[in-house]
Short mmCIF file of N, CA and C and ligand atoms in Angstrom, two decimals:
data_model
loop_
_atom_site.label_atom_id
_atom_site.label_comp_id
_atom_site.label_asym_id
_atom_site.label_seq_id
_atom_site.Cartn_x
_atom_site.Cartn_y
_atom_site.Cartn_z
N MET A 1 113.55 103.96 96.61
CA MET A 1 112.32 103.20 96.62
C MET A 1 111.34 104.03 95.79
N ILE A 2 110.61 103.39 94.79
CA ILE A 2 109.60 104.12 94.02
C ILE A 2 108.34 103.75 94.65
N THR A 3 107.24 104.79 94.38
CA THR A 3 106.02 104.54 94.99
C THR A 3 105.26 103.52 94.18
N ARG A 4 104.08 103.19 94.69
CA ARG A 4 103.34 102.09 93.92
C ARG A 4 102.70 102.68 92.63
N GLU A 5 102.34 103.99 92.70
CA GLU A 5 101.85 104.66 91.57
C GLU A 5 102.98 104.80 90.44
N GLU A 6 104.19 105.04 90.90
CA GLU A 6 105.31 105.22 89.86
C GLU A 6 105.58 103.77 89.26
N ARG A 7 105.54 102.77 90.04
CA ARG A 7 105.64 101.41 89.52
C ARG A 7 104.57 101.14 88.46
N LEU A 8 103.38 101.49 88.64
CA LEU A 8 102.30 101.41 87.77
C LEU A 8 102.45 102.14 86.43
N LYS A 9 102.93 103.42 86.55
CA LYS A 9 103.14 104.30 85.48
C LYS A 9 104.05 103.71 84.52
N GLU A 10 105.21 103.16 85.12
CA GLU A 10 106.33 102.69 84.44
C GLU A 10 105.83 101.43 83.55
N SER A 11 104.75 100.88 83.86
CA SER A 11 104.32 99.51 83.33
C SER A 11 103.33 99.88 82.10
N VAL A 12 102.87 101.22 82.09
CA VAL A 12 101.99 101.47 80.90
C VAL A 12 102.76 101.78 79.71
N ARG A 13 102.43 101.12 78.57
CA ARG A 13 103.21 101.33 77.29
C ARG A 13 102.56 102.48 76.58
N ASN A 14 103.33 103.48 76.08
CA ASN A 14 102.93 104.48 75.28
C ASN A 14 103.08 104.15 73.72
N ILE A 15 102.03 104.17 73.00
CA ILE A 15 102.14 103.89 71.56
C ILE A 15 101.78 105.21 70.74
N PRO A 16 102.89 105.84 70.22
CA PRO A 16 102.59 107.12 69.43
C PRO A 16 101.91 106.82 68.06
N ASP A 17 100.93 107.72 67.82
CA ASP A 17 100.20 107.68 66.46
C ASP A 17 99.20 106.33 66.34
N PHE A 18 98.71 106.06 67.54
CA PHE A 18 97.71 104.93 67.39
C PHE A 18 96.47 105.37 68.05
N PRO A 19 95.34 104.99 67.53
CA PRO A 19 95.05 104.46 66.16
C PRO A 19 95.15 105.33 65.02
N ILE A 20 95.43 106.69 65.32
CA ILE A 20 95.51 107.65 64.18
C ILE A 20 96.68 108.60 64.59
N PRO A 21 97.24 109.30 63.57
CA PRO A 21 98.34 110.11 63.84
C PRO A 21 98.11 111.24 64.85
N GLY A 22 98.98 111.42 65.85
CA GLY A 22 98.78 112.49 66.79
C GLY A 22 98.28 112.00 68.04
N ILE A 23 97.76 110.76 68.15
CA ILE A 23 97.32 110.25 69.39
C ILE A 23 98.41 109.44 70.16
N GLN A 24 98.50 109.79 71.49
CA GLN A 24 99.53 108.97 72.23
C GLN A 24 98.74 107.90 72.97
N PHE A 25 98.69 106.77 72.41
CA PHE A 25 97.86 105.64 73.13
C PHE A 25 98.45 105.14 74.29
N LYS A 26 97.70 105.13 75.35
CA LYS A 26 98.16 104.52 76.66
C LYS A 26 97.66 103.01 76.64
N ASP A 27 98.65 102.15 76.49
CA ASP A 27 98.34 100.75 76.45
C ASP A 27 98.43 100.08 77.83
N VAL A 28 97.24 99.69 78.42
CA VAL A 28 97.27 99.18 79.72
C VAL A 28 97.51 97.67 79.79
N THR A 29 97.58 97.07 78.55
CA THR A 29 97.79 95.58 78.69
C THR A 29 99.15 95.24 79.14
N THR A 30 100.13 96.14 79.11
CA THR A 30 101.41 95.76 79.66
C THR A 30 101.44 96.01 81.19
N LEU A 31 100.55 96.76 81.68
CA LEU A 31 100.37 96.77 83.23
C LEU A 31 99.56 95.50 83.69
N PHE A 32 98.59 95.01 82.94
CA PHE A 32 97.85 93.84 83.18
C PHE A 32 98.72 92.59 83.20
N LYS A 33 99.63 92.59 82.27
CA LYS A 33 100.50 91.41 82.06
C LYS A 33 101.34 91.13 83.31
N ASP A 34 101.78 92.19 83.99
CA ASP A 34 102.61 92.12 85.05
C ASP A 34 101.94 91.86 86.45
N ALA A 35 102.12 90.66 86.97
CA ALA A 35 101.25 90.16 88.02
C ALA A 35 101.45 91.19 89.23
N GLU A 36 102.60 91.72 89.47
CA GLU A 36 102.75 92.67 90.60
C GLU A 36 102.03 93.91 90.38
N CYS A 37 101.96 94.40 89.12
CA CYS A 37 101.26 95.66 88.92
C CYS A 37 99.79 95.46 89.03
N LEU A 38 99.28 94.34 88.46
CA LEU A 38 97.85 93.93 88.45
C LEU A 38 97.41 93.87 89.90
N GLN A 39 98.24 93.27 90.85
CA GLN A 39 97.88 93.17 92.22
C GLN A 39 97.92 94.65 92.83
N ILE A 40 98.97 95.47 92.60
CA ILE A 40 99.10 96.71 93.23
C ILE A 40 97.79 97.63 92.78
N LEU A 41 97.46 97.54 91.52
CA LEU A 41 96.27 98.37 90.99
C LEU A 41 95.04 97.92 91.71
N SER A 42 94.88 96.55 91.79
CA SER A 42 93.63 95.98 92.45
C SER A 42 93.64 96.47 93.92
N ASP A 43 94.78 96.53 94.61
CA ASP A 43 94.89 96.88 96.07
C ASP A 43 94.50 98.41 96.15
N ILE A 44 95.14 99.22 95.32
CA ILE A 44 94.81 100.74 95.32
C ILE A 44 93.44 101.01 95.17
N MET A 45 92.66 100.30 94.19
CA MET A 45 91.38 100.61 93.83
C MET A 45 90.43 100.08 95.01
N TYR A 46 90.79 98.91 95.55
CA TYR A 46 90.02 98.35 96.59
C TYR A 46 90.04 99.45 97.88
N GLU A 47 91.26 99.82 98.19
CA GLU A 47 91.49 100.76 99.37
C GLU A 47 90.63 102.02 99.19
N LYS A 48 90.62 102.56 97.95
CA LYS A 48 89.79 103.71 97.68
C LYS A 48 88.36 103.56 97.88
N TYR A 49 87.82 102.35 97.63
CA TYR A 49 86.36 102.17 97.69
C TYR A 49 85.70 101.29 98.78
N LYS A 50 86.64 100.65 99.58
CA LYS A 50 86.13 99.63 100.46
C LYS A 50 85.15 100.02 101.50
N ASP A 51 85.28 101.42 101.85
CA ASP A 51 84.27 101.89 102.88
C ASP A 51 83.17 102.85 102.32
N LYS A 52 82.89 102.74 101.12
CA LYS A 52 81.82 103.67 100.49
C LYS A 52 80.56 103.04 100.33
N GLY A 53 80.54 101.77 100.69
CA GLY A 53 79.06 101.13 100.71
C GLY A 53 78.69 100.76 99.14
N ILE A 54 79.57 100.52 98.37
CA ILE A 54 79.30 100.25 96.90
C ILE A 54 78.57 98.89 96.85
N THR A 55 77.50 98.82 96.01
CA THR A 55 76.73 97.61 95.81
C THR A 55 76.93 97.04 94.42
N LYS A 56 77.24 97.86 93.37
CA LYS A 56 77.42 97.47 92.11
C LYS A 56 78.66 98.22 91.42
N VAL A 57 79.51 97.46 90.80
CA VAL A 57 80.55 98.07 89.86
C VAL A 57 79.93 97.94 88.43
N VAL A 58 80.05 99.13 87.78
CA VAL A 58 79.59 99.15 86.37
C VAL A 58 80.74 99.53 85.44
N GLY A 59 80.97 98.64 84.54
CA GLY A 59 82.12 98.83 83.68
C GLY A 59 81.81 99.17 82.30
N ILE A 60 82.52 100.06 81.53
CA ILE A 60 82.15 100.39 80.21
C ILE A 60 83.04 99.57 79.25
N GLU A 61 82.27 99.05 78.11
CA GLU A 61 82.84 98.26 77.10
C GLU A 61 84.04 99.11 76.37
N SER A 62 85.18 98.44 76.25
CA SER A 62 85.49 97.09 76.59
C SER A 62 86.44 97.01 77.59
N ARG A 63 87.40 98.16 77.75
CA ARG A 63 88.57 97.99 78.69
C ARG A 63 88.04 98.24 80.19
N GLY A 64 86.82 98.65 80.32
CA GLY A 64 86.33 98.58 81.72
C GLY A 64 85.81 97.23 82.19
N PHE A 65 85.96 96.25 81.34
CA PHE A 65 85.54 94.93 81.70
C PHE A 65 86.65 94.12 82.37
N ILE A 66 87.84 94.87 82.47
CA ILE A 66 88.95 94.03 83.04
C ILE A 66 89.11 94.29 84.51
N MET A 67 89.34 95.54 84.96
CA MET A 67 89.48 95.80 86.31
C MET A 67 87.99 95.83 87.06
N GLY A 68 87.10 96.16 86.20
CA GLY A 68 85.66 96.22 86.88
C GLY A 68 85.28 94.99 87.58
N PRO A 69 85.25 93.73 86.91
CA PRO A 69 85.07 92.53 87.64
C PRO A 69 85.95 92.23 88.77
N ILE A 70 87.24 92.55 88.57
CA ILE A 70 88.24 92.29 89.62
C ILE A 70 87.88 93.04 90.80
N LEU A 71 87.52 94.28 90.71
CA LEU A 71 87.11 95.09 91.73
C LEU A 71 85.79 94.75 92.43
N ALA A 72 84.95 94.30 91.60
CA ALA A 72 83.66 93.77 92.08
C ALA A 72 83.91 92.50 93.06
N THR A 73 84.69 91.72 92.61
CA THR A 73 84.98 90.49 93.57
C THR A 73 85.62 90.89 94.80
N ARG A 74 86.54 91.98 94.76
CA ARG A 74 87.12 92.36 95.98
C ARG A 74 86.21 93.04 96.91
N LEU A 75 85.28 93.90 96.22
CA LEU A 75 84.33 94.71 97.07
C LEU A 75 83.10 93.79 97.41
N ASN A 76 83.08 92.60 96.95
CA ASN A 76 81.86 91.69 97.20
C ASN A 76 80.64 92.36 96.66
N THR A 77 80.64 92.90 95.43
CA THR A 77 79.56 93.44 94.79
C THR A 77 79.21 92.75 93.43
N GLY A 78 77.97 93.13 92.86
CA GLY A 78 77.90 92.56 91.53
C GLY A 78 78.61 93.39 90.47
N PHE A 79 78.64 92.87 89.20
CA PHE A 79 79.26 93.61 88.08
C PHE A 79 78.18 93.77 86.99
N ILE A 80 78.22 95.04 86.51
CA ILE A 80 77.19 95.31 85.46
C ILE A 80 77.90 95.87 84.23
N PRO A 81 77.66 95.37 83.10
CA PRO A 81 78.32 95.83 81.72
C PRO A 81 77.43 97.02 81.14
N ILE A 82 78.05 97.98 80.64
CA ILE A 82 77.54 99.00 79.78
C ILE A 82 78.11 98.65 78.38
N ARG A 83 77.29 98.49 77.37
CA ARG A 83 77.73 98.04 76.04
C ARG A 83 77.27 98.92 74.88
N LYS A 84 77.96 98.72 73.74
CA LYS A 84 77.48 99.34 72.43
C LYS A 84 76.19 98.79 72.07
N PRO A 85 75.28 99.58 71.35
CA PRO A 85 73.90 99.06 70.94
C PRO A 85 73.99 97.70 70.36
N GLY A 86 72.95 96.93 70.59
CA GLY A 86 72.74 95.62 69.93
C GLY A 86 73.43 94.49 70.69
N LYS A 87 74.14 94.76 71.70
CA LYS A 87 74.93 93.61 72.27
C LYS A 87 74.23 92.97 73.45
N LEU A 88 73.48 93.77 74.31
CA LEU A 88 72.82 93.39 75.49
C LEU A 88 71.46 92.61 75.13
N PRO A 89 71.29 91.41 75.55
CA PRO A 89 70.17 90.59 75.11
C PRO A 89 68.73 91.01 75.71
N ALA A 90 68.69 91.54 76.88
CA ALA A 90 67.29 91.78 77.44
C ALA A 90 67.05 93.25 77.20
N ASP A 91 65.83 93.62 77.73
CA ASP A 91 65.43 95.15 77.55
C ASP A 91 66.49 96.15 78.02
N THR A 92 66.68 97.14 77.21
CA THR A 92 67.85 98.09 77.57
C THR A 92 67.35 99.60 77.62
N ILE A 93 68.08 100.42 78.25
CA ILE A 93 67.88 101.90 77.94
C ILE A 93 69.22 102.42 77.48
N GLU A 94 69.10 103.52 76.74
CA GLU A 94 70.22 103.89 75.95
C GLU A 94 70.46 105.43 76.18
N GLU A 95 71.77 105.91 76.06
CA GLU A 95 72.14 107.25 75.98
C GLU A 95 72.96 107.45 74.69
N VAL A 96 72.53 108.53 74.03
CA VAL A 96 73.26 109.01 72.79
C VAL A 96 74.15 110.17 73.13
N TYR A 97 75.33 110.22 72.63
CA TYR A 97 76.18 111.32 72.98
C TYR A 97 77.02 111.71 71.71
N ASN A 98 77.52 113.01 71.74
CA ASN A 98 78.24 113.41 70.70
C ASN A 98 79.76 113.17 70.70
N LYS A 99 80.38 112.64 69.69
CA LYS A 99 81.75 112.46 69.61
C LYS A 99 82.37 113.51 68.57
N GLU A 100 83.69 113.47 68.49
CA GLU A 100 84.34 114.48 67.61
C GLU A 100 83.63 114.48 66.21
N TYR A 101 83.50 113.26 65.70
CA TYR A 101 82.76 113.22 64.41
C TYR A 101 81.46 112.35 64.57
N GLY A 102 80.24 112.91 64.62
CA GLY A 102 78.98 112.20 64.63
C GLY A 102 78.67 111.90 66.06
N THR A 103 77.75 110.89 66.18
CA THR A 103 77.28 110.56 67.52
C THR A 103 77.55 109.01 67.78
N ASP A 104 77.44 108.71 69.14
CA ASP A 104 77.65 107.28 69.50
C ASP A 104 76.56 107.03 70.54
N ALA A 105 76.45 105.66 70.88
CA ALA A 105 75.34 105.40 71.90
C ALA A 105 75.90 104.24 72.72
N ILE A 106 75.38 104.23 74.04
CA ILE A 106 75.70 103.03 74.87
C ILE A 106 74.39 102.64 75.58
N GLN A 107 74.44 101.33 76.04
CA GLN A 107 73.19 100.68 76.59
C GLN A 107 73.42 100.10 77.85
N ILE A 108 72.47 99.94 78.76
CA ILE A 108 72.55 99.12 79.89
C ILE A 108 71.22 98.38 80.05
N HIS A 109 71.21 97.33 80.68
CA HIS A 109 69.90 96.54 80.92
C HIS A 109 69.15 97.40 81.82
N LYS A 110 67.73 97.46 81.52
CA LYS A 110 66.75 98.14 82.27
C LYS A 110 66.74 97.75 83.81
N ASP A 111 66.92 96.54 83.93
CA ASP A 111 66.70 95.97 85.38
C ASP A 111 68.16 95.80 85.94
N ALA A 112 69.26 96.42 85.41
CA ALA A 112 70.51 96.23 86.05
C ALA A 112 70.79 96.80 87.35
N LEU A 113 70.07 97.98 87.60
CA LEU A 113 70.22 98.61 88.97
C LEU A 113 69.01 98.94 89.56
N SER A 114 68.98 99.05 90.93
CA SER A 114 67.76 99.67 91.60
C SER A 114 68.03 100.92 92.39
N GLU A 115 67.10 101.48 92.95
CA GLU A 115 67.18 102.72 93.55
C GLU A 115 68.02 102.56 94.91
N ASP A 116 68.30 101.40 95.38
CA ASP A 116 69.06 101.17 96.55
C ASP A 116 70.53 101.05 96.30
N ASP A 117 70.92 100.99 94.98
CA ASP A 117 72.21 100.73 94.62
C ASP A 117 73.17 101.99 94.80
N VAL A 118 74.39 101.65 95.29
CA VAL A 118 75.52 102.71 95.22
C VAL A 118 76.45 102.21 94.24
N VAL A 119 76.67 102.99 93.21
CA VAL A 119 77.40 102.49 91.95
C VAL A 119 78.79 102.99 91.90
N LEU A 120 79.76 102.16 91.44
CA LEU A 120 81.05 102.56 91.05
C LEU A 120 81.24 102.43 89.61
N LEU A 121 81.22 103.54 88.82
CA LEU A 121 81.42 103.43 87.30
C LEU A 121 82.86 103.41 87.00
N HIS A 122 83.43 102.34 86.15
CA HIS A 122 84.75 102.30 85.99
C HIS A 122 84.95 102.19 84.40
N ASP A 123 86.10 102.89 83.98
CA ASP A 123 86.70 102.73 82.72
C ASP A 123 88.24 102.89 82.81
N ASP A 124 88.89 102.50 81.93
CA ASP A 124 90.44 102.54 81.87
C ASP A 124 90.99 103.87 81.85
N LEU A 125 90.45 104.74 81.03
CA LEU A 125 91.07 105.99 80.73
C LEU A 125 90.14 107.26 80.48
N LEU A 126 90.41 108.39 81.13
CA LEU A 126 89.75 109.47 81.03
C LEU A 126 90.50 110.47 80.13
N ALA A 127 89.87 110.63 78.90
CA ALA A 127 90.45 111.62 77.86
C ALA A 127 89.53 112.82 77.97
N THR A 128 88.72 113.06 76.97
CA THR A 128 87.71 114.27 77.08
C THR A 128 86.68 114.03 78.04
N GLY A 129 86.42 112.86 78.51
CA GLY A 129 85.33 112.63 79.44
C GLY A 129 83.99 112.36 78.87
N GLY A 130 83.76 112.46 77.48
CA GLY A 130 82.46 112.28 76.87
C GLY A 130 81.84 111.01 77.15
N THR A 131 82.69 109.93 76.96
CA THR A 131 82.05 108.48 77.19
C THR A 131 81.58 108.41 78.58
N MET A 132 82.41 108.74 79.49
CA MET A 132 81.93 108.59 80.97
C MET A 132 80.81 109.47 81.32
N LEU A 133 80.74 110.64 80.85
CA LEU A 133 79.63 111.46 81.23
C LEU A 133 78.35 110.88 80.65
N ALA A 134 78.40 110.26 79.42
CA ALA A 134 77.24 109.59 78.92
C ALA A 134 76.86 108.34 79.81
N ALA A 135 77.94 107.63 80.28
CA ALA A 135 77.63 106.50 81.13
C ALA A 135 76.95 106.99 82.50
N CYS A 136 77.43 108.15 83.04
CA CYS A 136 76.85 108.66 84.27
C CYS A 136 75.30 109.04 83.90
N ASN A 137 75.09 109.60 82.71
CA ASN A 137 73.70 109.99 82.43
C ASN A 137 72.84 108.71 82.29
N LEU A 138 73.41 107.80 81.67
CA LEU A 138 72.70 106.42 81.49
C LEU A 138 72.35 105.80 82.87
N VAL A 139 73.26 105.72 83.66
CA VAL A 139 73.19 105.10 85.02
C VAL A 139 72.28 105.88 85.87
N ASN A 140 72.17 107.22 85.79
CA ASN A 140 71.36 108.04 86.60
C ASN A 140 69.82 107.85 86.17
N LYS A 141 69.66 107.41 85.02
CA LYS A 141 68.22 107.34 84.59
C LYS A 141 67.62 106.07 85.48
N LEU A 142 68.40 105.23 85.99
CA LEU A 142 67.90 104.05 86.88
C LEU A 142 67.91 104.50 88.40
N LYS A 143 68.20 105.86 88.64
CA LYS A 143 68.05 106.37 89.89
C LYS A 143 68.82 105.72 91.04
N PRO A 144 70.00 105.32 90.96
CA PRO A 144 70.78 104.69 92.03
C PRO A 144 70.90 105.76 93.26
N LYS A 145 71.23 105.36 94.39
CA LYS A 145 71.37 106.23 95.52
C LYS A 145 72.57 107.23 95.36
N LYS A 146 73.71 106.70 94.84
CA LYS A 146 74.84 107.53 94.53
C LYS A 146 75.77 106.85 93.48
N VAL A 147 76.47 107.72 92.71
CA VAL A 147 77.49 107.19 91.76
C VAL A 147 78.88 107.74 92.03
N TYR A 148 79.75 106.92 92.06
CA TYR A 148 81.17 107.19 92.12
C TYR A 148 81.89 106.81 90.79
N VAL A 149 82.79 107.66 90.27
CA VAL A 149 83.48 107.47 88.97
C VAL A 149 84.88 107.24 89.21
N ASN A 150 85.47 106.27 88.52
CA ASN A 150 86.79 105.79 88.66
C ASN A 150 87.48 105.39 87.30
N PHE A 151 88.70 105.97 87.05
CA PHE A 151 89.54 105.56 85.98
C PHE A 151 90.89 105.12 86.51
N ILE A 152 91.58 104.26 85.69
CA ILE A 152 93.08 103.94 85.95
C ILE A 152 93.81 105.17 85.58
N ILE A 153 93.66 105.74 84.48
CA ILE A 153 94.46 106.79 83.89
C ILE A 153 93.72 108.06 83.49
N GLU A 154 94.29 109.25 83.84
CA GLU A 154 93.68 110.40 83.37
C GLU A 154 94.67 111.20 82.55
N LEU A 155 94.26 111.67 81.29
CA LEU A 155 95.11 112.55 80.45
C LEU A 155 94.99 113.90 80.93
N ALA A 156 95.90 114.34 81.74
CA ALA A 156 95.69 115.52 82.57
C ALA A 156 95.54 116.72 81.67
N ASP A 157 96.19 116.81 80.68
CA ASP A 157 96.10 118.05 79.70
C ASP A 157 94.62 118.32 79.20
N LEU A 158 93.87 117.30 79.07
CA LEU A 158 92.47 117.38 78.48
C LEU A 158 91.38 117.79 79.42
N ASN A 159 91.86 117.92 80.84
CA ASN A 159 90.86 118.42 81.85
C ASN A 159 89.54 117.75 81.76
N GLY A 160 89.45 116.52 81.45
CA GLY A 160 88.14 115.72 81.36
C GLY A 160 87.41 115.79 82.70
N LYS A 161 88.06 115.85 83.86
CA LYS A 161 87.38 115.92 85.11
C LYS A 161 86.29 117.15 85.16
N GLU A 162 86.68 118.22 84.49
CA GLU A 162 85.85 119.41 84.61
C GLU A 162 84.35 119.19 84.04
N LEU A 163 84.25 118.18 83.27
CA LEU A 163 82.84 117.98 82.59
C LEU A 163 81.86 117.46 83.64
N PHE A 164 82.34 116.94 84.79
CA PHE A 164 81.48 116.36 85.78
C PHE A 164 80.97 117.25 86.75
N ASP A 165 79.65 117.03 87.26
CA ASP A 165 79.13 117.86 88.35
C ASP A 165 80.02 117.72 89.52
N LYS A 166 79.97 118.72 90.31
CA LYS A 166 80.90 118.70 91.52
C LYS A 166 80.49 117.68 92.54
N ASP A 167 79.20 117.23 92.55
CA ASP A 167 78.77 116.27 93.49
C ASP A 167 79.12 114.93 93.16
N ILE A 168 79.78 114.71 91.94
CA ILE A 168 80.25 113.41 91.65
C ILE A 168 81.79 113.25 91.97
N GLU A 169 82.17 112.28 92.73
CA GLU A 169 83.52 112.05 92.97
C GLU A 169 84.17 111.30 91.89
N VAL A 170 85.07 111.94 91.11
CA VAL A 170 85.87 111.41 90.08
C VAL A 170 87.31 111.15 90.48
N GLU A 171 87.61 109.87 90.54
CA GLU A 171 88.98 109.58 90.98
C GLU A 171 89.81 108.85 89.90
N THR A 172 91.08 109.23 89.74
CA THR A 172 92.00 108.46 88.83
C THR A 172 93.12 108.03 89.64
N ILE A 173 93.70 106.92 89.16
CA ILE A 173 94.99 106.36 89.90
C ILE A 173 96.19 107.04 89.40
N LEU A 174 96.32 107.14 88.16
CA LEU A 174 97.60 107.64 87.48
C LEU A 174 97.14 108.89 86.60
N SER A 175 98.03 109.93 86.70
CA SER A 175 97.82 111.15 85.90
C SER A 175 98.98 111.09 84.80
N MET A 176 98.63 111.19 83.56
CA MET A 176 99.71 111.14 82.59
C MET A 176 99.70 112.36 81.56
P1 AMP B 201 86.78 110.12 76.18
O1 AMP B 201 85.30 109.79 76.02
O2 AMP B 201 87.35 111.20 75.24
O3 AMP B 201 87.20 110.42 77.68
O4 AMP B 201 87.63 108.77 75.66
C1 AMP B 201 87.67 107.72 76.59
C2 AMP B 201 87.66 106.39 75.85
O5 AMP B 201 88.54 106.33 74.80
C3 AMP B 201 88.17 105.32 76.87
O6 AMP B 201 87.32 104.26 76.75
C4 AMP B 201 89.58 104.95 76.50
O7 AMP B 201 89.79 103.61 76.50
C5 AMP B 201 89.74 105.61 74.97
N1 AMP B 201 90.98 106.39 74.76
C6 AMP B 201 90.89 107.75 74.48
N2 AMP B 201 92.04 108.25 74.38
C7 AMP B 201 92.77 107.29 74.59
C8 AMP B 201 94.39 107.19 74.65
N3 AMP B 201 95.21 108.27 74.48
N4 AMP B 201 94.91 106.03 75.08
C9 AMP B 201 94.09 104.93 75.34
N5 AMP B 201 92.77 104.95 75.26
C10 AMP B 201 92.21 106.07 74.96
#
């Protein structure tokens, strides 16, 4: 008998040298394609957060837009998108962050969260952690009560978790 996590790990497809040489790309579309895996993942994530008083799930463009809304419907919360600049139609706030080459930016609607919200921030994969740290900083500008951070996959060798303050709970389902 294999564990639920082993079943999920087996469903993730590894693509060597994508999008550039040297990167082992973890393709979650093969997990999402499998009905049983999608259900298992949804169950595991729901079980982790069902008693945390979450009021909003916030997903990062674009692969955080798949499990984010699934989780939001299960937790009976709203869903909020964080997007690249120029995509959100109403007033936004922005966070600029450093990438390996140059800078990048992400935005959220100014009125997306209130000070009463308990936020679950979600993305598919934790590599260096730079994107999620920027998302945490962005969300914290709107002063929610508490922020939880969640990924499906963590690339363990990169130690991305260490970027985050100790008071933020960072959870990953699969370590690869
Ligand atoms: P980082 O900011 O370094 O933690 O990068 C995280 C973002 O890049 C996530 O949105 C991932 O979807 C994507 N990403 C980085 N490395 C990989 C990888 N090896 N396989 C799949 N996605 C990746």
